[in-house]
Amino acid sequence: MLKAIIFDMDGVIIDSEPQHARAALRVFERLQASADLAYCSSFIGSSTRKLCEDAVSRFHLALTPEELLKEMNSEKKAVLKEEGYQVTSGIKELIKLLYQKGVHLAIVSSSSPSEIEQVVKSLGIKKYFTKLISSAHVEQPKPAPDSFLLALKELGVSAKETVVVEDSCYGCQAAKAAGIVCTGFINPHSGEQDLSSADVLLESFENIDHRFFKNVLKRSLGEPITIADTKRLIIRELSTDDVKKIYHIYSDPEVRKYIPDIDDYLDVEMEKQAAYIRNVYSFYGYGIWGVYSKTSKKLIGKCGIENQMIDGKEEITLSYLLDSKYWGYGYAIECGNAIFEYAKSQLDIKRIVAVIDKHNSRSINTAKNLNMTFEKEITYKGHESLLYSITLP
């Protein structure tokens, strides 16, 4: 269960990396050191002290790391006075929302304790944070896990109850070294950071909520996420254990009739499904999900949306497959309406299409009952098909 979220500060809460780089380059210019932006960016996620220690040695500067650090901090204050804090769009709203949901919040930053304190006070968000932790509080800064391990201890939570939000390679590595699930925030001003160690990537905090982080944590623990709870059905992500049950449904010739790409070998199908679960759900936030009967608790089919190239155009397509025993009772319509609501409210998707074999009268009627509009006839995977679409309000 999600209990805590730990935020990096620079590059996540405030878009400060460009300011830090400008301050550093001003100091290096005065000292006639040949440092450039790429050099400064290589220390994003680490501490300014580490930068100063390296720079004194690398550029043979006639001052100590402590003296250089003092100059760097003084120049940062000058830049900040000129420009003010650049707050990352959507982050203050997200922090407030998470606090209201009862999530414990912390900041783990390579900035000094006084800098962290100044930022949260200036932005009016200090009251939302349980702990503020600086690299000055630990022996080793990021990419070492020390600061995150301290945060877990101070918050009184375990790594399996926590998600980290980081924008840097070092930060993501530190979170993973501490055994914590990491969301990598792609900040274009943080340089070309390698966020490959993160569990999931995020481009914006707009429209992100408590549910997003709960899902990130659940996926990391291998727990399928529930997408919708309707009158008769539960729609949730599939697990590898579900593949054999789906395969049994495939064995019905009536079900296979209009599905061109079912593999004939169970082991191959299971391999494909396992890869799908690992990669697609977390990357897109959607995919093909399992459909479960509330009455029997059994898997009765699958449904969902996925990206496909349709008639030369990238589209998000509706897909569903149900055990033939459940045909004719409105289950497909129930699935479709639940998918449309989820796509609209959680994914901000505006257009969904359905590609239907022109002889598949049942699916054509379902599309019409879902208020989808016929667009045109197309050839899809060698079959004469009809393209239906819906625009979500």
Short mmCIF file of C-alpha atoms in Angstrom, two decimals:
data_model
loop_
_atom_site.label_atom_id
_atom_site.label_comp_id
_atom_site.label_asym_id
_atom_site.label_seq_id
_atom_site.Cartn_x
_atom_site.Cartn_y
_atom_site.Cartn_z
CA MET A 1 0.00 0.00 0.00
CA LEU A 2 1.26 3.47 -0.88
CA LYS A 3 2.19 5.40 2.26
CA ALA A 4 4.88 7.86 1.19
CA ILE A 5 6.21 9.77 -1.80
CA ILE A 6 9.70 11.28 -1.79
CA PHE A 7 10.42 14.17 -4.15
CA ASP A 8 13.73 15.46 -5.38
CA MET A 9 13.70 19.26 -5.30
CA ASP A 10 15.92 20.70 -8.03
CA GLY A 11 14.53 19.78 -11.42
CA VAL A 12 11.33 18.33 -9.95
CA ILE A 13 9.69 20.87 -7.63
CA ILE A 14 11.62 23.83 -8.97
CA ASP A 15 13.14 23.99 -12.43
CA SER A 16 16.43 25.19 -10.97
CA GLU A 17 19.07 23.30 -12.93
CA PRO A 18 19.45 26.04 -15.60
CA GLN A 19 19.89 28.60 -12.82
CA HIS A 20 22.49 26.47 -11.05
CA ALA A 21 24.37 26.02 -14.32
CA ARG A 22 24.34 29.77 -15.03
CA ALA A 23 25.69 30.47 -11.54
CA ALA A 24 28.44 27.87 -11.88
CA LEU A 25 29.49 29.10 -15.32
CA ARG A 26 29.73 32.69 -14.03
CA VAL A 27 32.08 31.54 -11.28
CA PHE A 28 34.15 29.41 -13.65
CA GLU A 29 34.43 32.33 -16.06
CA ARG A 30 35.77 34.59 -13.31
CA LEU A 31 38.28 31.91 -12.38
CA GLN A 32 39.23 31.38 -16.04
CA ALA A 33 38.36 27.69 -15.81
CA SER A 34 37.37 26.04 -19.10
CA ALA A 35 34.20 24.41 -17.75
CA ASP A 36 31.17 24.28 -20.04
CA LEU A 37 27.47 23.51 -19.69
CA ALA A 38 28.00 19.80 -20.34
CA TYR A 39 30.48 19.64 -17.47
CA CYS A 40 28.03 21.33 -15.08
CA SER A 41 25.19 19.09 -16.24
CA SER A 42 27.20 15.97 -15.44
CA PHE A 43 26.75 16.75 -11.74
CA ILE A 44 22.95 17.08 -11.85
CA GLY A 45 21.57 14.90 -9.08
CA SER A 46 24.79 15.00 -7.11
CA SER A 47 25.85 17.80 -4.72
CA THR A 48 27.46 21.16 -5.44
CA ARG A 49 30.23 20.07 -3.07
CA LYS A 50 31.08 17.15 -5.38
CA LEU A 51 31.20 19.58 -8.31
CA CYS A 52 33.55 21.86 -6.40
CA GLU A 53 35.85 19.02 -5.32
CA ASP A 54 36.14 17.81 -8.90
CA ALA A 55 36.56 21.29 -10.41
CA VAL A 56 39.40 22.30 -8.07
CA SER A 57 41.34 19.21 -9.12
CA ARG A 58 40.38 19.15 -12.79
CA PHE A 59 41.00 22.85 -13.54
CA HIS A 60 43.89 23.33 -11.06
CA LEU A 61 42.09 26.15 -9.27
CA ALA A 62 43.98 28.23 -6.71
CA LEU A 63 41.37 27.80 -3.97
CA THR A 64 39.99 25.03 -1.81
CA PRO A 65 36.75 23.13 -2.54
CA GLU A 66 35.21 24.90 0.47
CA GLU A 67 36.15 28.31 -0.91
CA LEU A 68 34.76 27.41 -4.34
CA LEU A 69 31.56 26.12 -2.75
CA LYS A 70 31.13 29.42 -0.93
CA GLU A 71 31.49 31.31 -4.23
CA MET A 72 29.04 28.95 -5.97
CA ASN A 73 26.41 29.40 -3.26
CA SER A 74 26.84 33.17 -3.33
CA GLU A 75 26.40 33.22 -7.12
CA LYS A 76 23.30 30.99 -6.87
CA LYS A 77 21.74 33.53 -4.52
CA ALA A 78 22.53 36.31 -6.99
CA VAL A 79 20.89 34.43 -9.88
CA LEU A 80 17.89 33.59 -7.71
CA LYS A 81 17.49 37.23 -6.71
CA GLU A 82 17.49 38.19 -10.39
CA GLU A 83 15.11 35.48 -11.63
CA GLY A 84 13.15 34.06 -8.68
CA TYR A 85 12.14 30.39 -8.32
CA GLN A 86 10.90 28.69 -11.48
CA VAL A 87 8.19 26.34 -10.21
CA THR A 88 7.52 23.18 -12.23
CA SER A 89 4.05 23.29 -13.74
CA GLY A 90 1.45 21.28 -11.83
CA ILE A 91 3.74 20.25 -8.97
CA LYS A 92 2.23 22.43 -6.22
CA GLU A 93 -1.26 21.18 -7.03
CA LEU A 94 -0.05 17.57 -7.00
CA ILE A 95 1.71 17.97 -3.64
CA LYS A 96 -1.42 19.45 -2.07
CA LEU A 97 -3.60 16.67 -3.50
CA LEU A 98 -1.29 13.92 -2.22
CA TYR A 99 -1.22 15.51 1.24
CA GLN A 100 -5.03 15.61 1.29
CA LYS A 101 -5.06 11.90 0.44
CA GLY A 102 -3.01 11.18 3.57
CA VAL A 103 0.29 10.35 1.82
CA HIS A 104 3.41 11.20 3.81
CA LEU A 105 5.64 13.49 1.75
CA ALA A 106 9.36 14.18 1.96
CA ILE A 107 12.02 16.01 0.01
CA VAL A 108 15.40 14.37 -0.53
CA SER A 109 17.72 16.86 -2.20
CA SER A 110 21.38 17.45 -2.88
CA SER A 111 20.82 21.10 -1.97
CA SER A 112 21.73 22.39 1.49
CA PRO A 113 19.22 22.30 4.38
CA SER A 114 18.87 26.09 4.26
CA GLU A 115 18.17 26.05 0.51
CA ILE A 116 15.50 23.37 0.90
CA GLU A 117 13.90 25.30 3.77
CA GLN A 118 13.92 28.52 1.75
CA VAL A 119 12.27 26.87 -1.27
CA VAL A 120 9.39 25.22 0.60
CA LYS A 121 8.70 28.39 2.59
CA SER A 122 8.80 30.61 -0.48
CA LEU A 123 6.41 28.31 -2.38
CA GLY A 124 4.07 27.94 0.60
CA ILE A 125 4.35 24.15 0.65
CA LYS A 126 6.34 23.44 3.82
CA LYS A 127 3.25 22.31 5.76
CA TYR A 128 2.71 19.44 3.30
CA PHE A 129 6.08 17.77 3.99
CA THR A 130 6.81 15.46 6.90
CA LYS A 131 10.57 15.46 6.32
CA LEU A 132 13.14 17.61 4.50
CA ILE A 133 16.41 15.77 3.95
CA SER A 134 19.61 17.16 2.45
CA SER A 135 22.73 15.36 1.26
CA ALA A 136 24.43 17.25 4.12
CA HIS A 137 22.59 14.90 6.50
CA VAL A 138 24.31 11.77 5.18
CA GLU A 139 27.80 10.51 4.52
CA GLN A 140 27.41 9.88 0.77
CA PRO A 141 25.19 11.91 -1.64
CA LYS A 142 23.33 10.45 -4.61
CA PRO A 143 23.91 8.08 -6.43
CA ALA A 144 24.54 6.43 -3.04
CA PRO A 145 21.26 5.37 -1.37
CA ASP A 146 22.07 7.01 1.99
CA SER A 147 19.69 9.96 1.78
CA PHE A 148 16.73 7.81 0.68
CA LEU A 149 17.42 5.22 3.37
CA LEU A 150 17.43 8.04 5.93
CA ALA A 151 14.12 9.30 4.52
CA LEU A 152 12.51 5.86 4.92
CA LYS A 153 13.71 5.71 8.52
CA GLU A 154 12.50 9.23 9.31
CA LEU A 155 9.12 8.64 7.67
CA GLY A 156 8.66 5.26 9.38
CA VAL A 157 7.81 3.46 6.12
CA SER A 158 9.30 0.62 4.09
CA ALA A 159 10.67 0.78 0.55
CA LYS A 160 7.67 -1.27 -0.64
CA GLU A 161 5.31 1.45 0.61
CA THR A 162 7.14 4.31 -1.10
CA VAL A 163 7.63 5.95 -4.51
CA VAL A 164 10.43 8.37 -5.41
CA VAL A 165 10.17 11.14 -8.04
CA GLU A 166 13.53 12.05 -9.59
CA ASP A 167 14.76 13.90 -12.68
CA SER A 168 18.41 12.81 -12.69
CA CYS A 169 20.40 9.69 -13.45
CA TYR A 170 22.09 9.82 -10.03
CA GLY A 171 18.76 10.31 -8.27
CA CYS A 172 17.12 7.35 -10.00
CA GLN A 173 20.13 5.15 -9.28
CA ALA A 174 20.07 6.19 -5.61
CA ALA A 175 16.36 5.39 -5.30
CA LYS A 176 16.78 1.95 -6.85
CA ALA A 177 19.86 1.26 -4.70
CA ALA A 178 17.61 1.93 -1.69
CA GLY A 179 15.09 -0.56 -3.08
CA ILE A 180 12.44 2.10 -3.76
CA VAL A 181 10.20 2.32 -6.82
CA CYS A 182 11.24 5.33 -8.90
CA THR A 183 9.29 7.60 -11.23
CA GLY A 184 11.66 9.40 -13.58
CA PHE A 185 10.57 12.94 -14.46
CA ILE A 186 11.77 13.94 -17.92
CA ASN A 187 12.82 17.55 -17.45
CA PRO A 188 14.35 18.93 -20.67
CA HIS A 189 16.29 21.49 -18.60
CA SER A 190 18.07 18.78 -16.62
CA GLY A 191 20.28 17.79 -19.54
CA GLU A 192 20.29 14.43 -21.28
CA GLN A 193 19.80 12.37 -18.15
CA ASP A 194 19.84 8.57 -18.35
CA LEU A 195 16.63 7.65 -16.53
CA SER A 196 16.67 4.01 -17.65
CA SER A 197 16.87 2.76 -14.07
CA ALA A 198 13.48 4.34 -13.26
CA ASP A 199 10.42 2.08 -13.16
CA VAL A 200 8.28 4.50 -15.15
CA LEU A 201 8.81 7.86 -16.87
CA LEU A 202 6.69 10.98 -16.57
CA GLU A 203 6.75 14.03 -18.86
CA SER A 204 4.43 16.33 -16.90
CA PHE A 205 2.72 16.64 -13.52
CA GLU A 206 -0.45 18.00 -15.09
CA ASN A 207 -3.47 15.73 -14.46
CA ILE A 208 -1.39 13.35 -12.31
CA ASP A 209 -3.04 12.18 -9.09
CA HIS A 210 -2.80 9.78 -6.16
CA ARG A 211 -4.03 6.91 -8.33
CA PHE A 212 -1.06 7.23 -10.69
CA PHE A 213 1.47 6.59 -7.91
CA LYS A 214 -0.61 3.79 -6.39
CA ASN A 215 -0.59 2.08 -9.79
CA VAL A 216 3.15 2.58 -10.25
CA LEU A 217 3.76 0.91 -6.89
CA LYS A 218 1.33 -1.96 -7.53
CA ARG A 219 2.85 -2.72 -10.93
CA SER A 220 6.34 -2.81 -9.43
CA LEU A 221 5.11 -5.42 -6.92
CA GLY A 222 3.54 -7.48 -9.70
CA GLU A 223 -0.03 -6.70 -8.63
CA PRO A 224 -2.59 -6.25 -11.45
CA ILE A 225 -4.42 -2.91 -11.41
CA THR A 226 -8.20 -2.67 -11.49
CA ILE A 227 -9.37 -0.46 -14.35
CA ALA A 228 -13.14 -0.49 -13.85
CA ASP A 229 -15.79 -1.93 -11.55
CA THR A 230 -19.14 -2.10 -13.41
CA LYS A 231 -22.53 -3.55 -12.51
CA ARG A 232 -21.57 -7.10 -13.52
CA LEU A 233 -17.86 -6.99 -14.29
CA ILE A 234 -14.38 -6.27 -12.97
CA ILE A 235 -11.92 -5.10 -15.60
CA ARG A 236 -8.27 -5.33 -14.54
CA GLU A 237 -4.80 -5.88 -15.91
CA LEU A 238 -4.00 -9.44 -16.88
CA SER A 239 -1.42 -11.56 -15.10
CA THR A 240 0.58 -14.38 -16.67
CA ASP A 241 -1.64 -16.80 -14.73
CA ASP A 242 -4.57 -15.61 -16.83
CA VAL A 243 -3.04 -16.64 -20.16
CA LYS A 244 -4.12 -20.30 -19.96
CA LYS A 245 -7.68 -19.20 -19.22
CA ILE A 246 -7.68 -16.83 -22.20
CA TYR A 247 -6.25 -19.61 -24.36
CA HIS A 248 -9.17 -21.83 -23.39
CA ILE A 249 -11.55 -19.14 -24.65
CA TYR A 250 -9.57 -19.00 -27.91
CA SER A 251 -10.20 -22.71 -28.44
CA ASP A 252 -13.82 -21.97 -29.38
CA PRO A 253 -14.02 -21.81 -33.22
CA GLU A 254 -16.71 -19.11 -32.99
CA VAL A 255 -14.37 -16.91 -30.95
CA ARG A 256 -11.42 -17.50 -33.32
CA LYS A 257 -13.45 -16.77 -36.42
CA TYR A 258 -12.76 -13.04 -36.55
CA ILE A 259 -9.38 -12.92 -34.77
CA PRO A 260 -6.52 -13.21 -37.28
CA ASP A 261 -3.47 -13.22 -35.01
CA ILE A 262 -3.97 -15.85 -32.29
CA ASP A 263 -0.93 -18.08 -31.87
CA ASP A 264 -1.58 -21.83 -32.06
CA TYR A 265 0.98 -22.67 -29.37
CA LEU A 266 0.21 -21.98 -25.73
CA ASP A 267 3.85 -21.56 -24.66
CA VAL A 268 4.41 -18.94 -27.38
CA GLU A 269 1.21 -17.12 -26.43
CA MET A 270 2.24 -17.13 -22.75
CA GLU A 271 5.66 -15.71 -23.62
CA LYS A 272 4.04 -12.95 -25.68
CA GLN A 273 1.60 -12.13 -22.88
CA ALA A 274 4.32 -12.02 -20.21
CA ALA A 275 6.31 -9.53 -22.32
CA TYR A 276 3.14 -7.51 -22.91
CA ILE A 277 2.41 -7.28 -19.17
CA ARG A 278 6.00 -6.22 -18.38
CA ASN A 279 6.23 -3.52 -21.02
CA VAL A 280 2.91 -2.20 -22.27
CA TYR A 281 0.87 -1.48 -19.14
CA SER A 282 3.52 0.67 -17.45
CA PHE A 283 4.64 2.42 -20.63
CA TYR A 284 1.24 3.48 -21.98
CA GLY A 285 -0.96 3.23 -18.89
CA TYR A 286 -3.39 1.15 -20.94
CA GLY A 287 -3.56 -2.04 -23.00
CA ILE A 288 -5.70 -5.15 -23.25
CA TRP A 289 -7.17 -6.04 -19.84
CA GLY A 290 -8.95 -9.04 -18.34
CA VAL A 291 -12.74 -9.14 -17.93
CA TYR A 292 -14.01 -10.96 -14.82
CA SER A 293 -17.56 -11.87 -13.86
CA LYS A 294 -18.57 -10.55 -10.45
CA THR A 295 -20.91 -13.52 -10.03
CA SER A 296 -18.56 -16.38 -10.90
CA LYS A 297 -15.27 -14.51 -10.15
CA LYS A 298 -13.94 -16.12 -13.33
CA LEU A 299 -12.09 -14.62 -16.27
CA ILE A 300 -14.60 -14.46 -19.12
CA GLY A 301 -12.62 -12.53 -21.73
CA LYS A 302 -10.49 -9.49 -22.36
CA CYS A 303 -10.97 -5.93 -23.53
CA GLY A 304 -9.10 -2.66 -23.76
CA ILE A 305 -7.41 -0.16 -26.04
CA GLU A 306 -4.07 -0.22 -27.80
CA ASN A 307 -2.04 1.70 -30.35
CA GLN A 308 -2.24 0.36 -33.88
CA MET A 309 -1.54 1.57 -37.41
CA ILE A 310 -4.92 1.61 -39.16
CA ASP A 311 -5.17 2.48 -42.83
CA GLY A 312 -1.88 4.37 -42.70
CA LYS A 313 -2.73 6.31 -39.53
CA GLU A 314 -1.74 5.79 -35.89
CA GLU A 315 -4.95 5.13 -33.95
CA ILE A 316 -6.07 4.01 -30.50
CA THR A 317 -8.26 1.00 -31.11
CA LEU A 318 -10.99 -0.65 -29.06
CA SER A 319 -10.67 -4.41 -28.66
CA TYR A 320 -12.70 -7.04 -26.84
CA LEU A 321 -13.09 -10.82 -26.80
CA LEU A 322 -15.58 -12.70 -24.64
CA ASP A 323 -16.31 -16.35 -23.97
CA SER A 324 -19.16 -17.29 -26.32
CA LYS A 325 -21.28 -18.33 -23.31
CA TYR A 326 -21.56 -14.63 -22.47
CA TRP A 327 -22.59 -13.41 -25.91
CA GLY A 328 -25.94 -11.71 -26.31
CA TYR A 329 -26.22 -10.33 -22.76
CA GLY A 330 -24.75 -6.86 -23.25
CA TYR A 331 -21.36 -7.60 -21.69
CA ALA A 332 -19.44 -6.19 -24.66
CA ILE A 333 -21.39 -2.92 -24.39
CA GLU A 334 -20.71 -2.82 -20.65
CA CYS A 335 -16.99 -3.30 -21.36
CA GLY A 336 -16.96 -0.65 -24.09
CA ASN A 337 -18.66 2.00 -21.97
CA ALA A 338 -16.28 1.33 -19.06
CA ILE A 339 -13.27 1.62 -21.38
CA PHE A 340 -14.52 4.90 -22.84
CA GLU A 341 -15.05 6.37 -19.36
CA TYR A 342 -11.58 5.30 -18.23
CA ALA A 343 -9.95 6.63 -21.41
CA LYS A 344 -11.69 9.98 -20.98
CA SER A 345 -11.25 10.49 -17.23
CA GLN A 346 -7.85 8.89 -16.60
CA LEU A 347 -6.00 9.07 -19.90
CA ASP A 348 -7.45 12.18 -21.56
CA ILE A 349 -7.89 10.25 -24.81
CA LYS A 350 -10.23 11.95 -27.27
CA ARG A 351 -10.63 9.48 -30.15
CA ILE A 352 -11.02 5.69 -30.21
CA VAL A 353 -11.67 3.53 -33.26
CA ALA A 354 -12.87 -0.04 -33.82
CA VAL A 355 -11.88 -2.18 -36.82
CA ILE A 356 -14.54 -4.82 -37.46
CA ASP A 357 -14.67 -7.60 -40.04
CA LYS A 358 -17.52 -6.61 -42.35
CA HIS A 359 -19.19 -10.01 -41.79
CA ASN A 360 -19.06 -9.75 -37.98
CA SER A 361 -22.64 -8.56 -37.41
CA ARG A 362 -22.46 -8.92 -33.61
CA SER A 363 -19.51 -6.52 -33.30
CA ILE A 364 -21.06 -4.11 -35.79
CA ASN A 365 -24.19 -3.93 -33.63
CA THR A 366 -22.04 -3.48 -30.51
CA ALA A 367 -20.23 -0.54 -32.13
CA LYS A 368 -23.55 1.06 -33.00
CA ASN A 369 -24.86 0.52 -29.45
CA LEU A 370 -21.72 2.19 -28.14
CA ASN A 371 -22.61 5.25 -30.25
CA MET A 372 -19.62 4.72 -32.54
CA THR A 373 -19.91 6.17 -36.02
CA PHE A 374 -19.14 4.31 -39.26
CA GLU A 375 -16.33 6.04 -41.17
CA LYS A 376 -15.31 3.86 -44.10
CA GLU A 377 -14.45 0.42 -45.44
CA ILE A 378 -10.80 -0.61 -45.17
CA THR A 379 -8.59 -3.67 -45.65
CA TYR A 380 -7.04 -4.77 -42.37
CA LYS A 381 -4.69 -7.76 -42.09
CA GLY A 382 -6.06 -9.08 -45.37
CA HIS A 383 -9.72 -8.83 -44.28
CA GLU A 384 -12.42 -6.55 -45.63
CA SER A 385 -13.28 -4.46 -42.58
CA LEU A 386 -15.30 -1.50 -41.37
CA LEU A 387 -13.83 1.41 -39.44
CA TYR A 388 -15.97 2.87 -36.65
CA SER A 389 -14.96 5.72 -34.37
CA ILE A 390 -16.06 7.75 -31.37
CA THR A 391 -14.97 11.17 -30.12
CA LEU A 392 -15.02 11.32 -26.33
CA PRO A 393 -16.40 14.54 -24.84
#
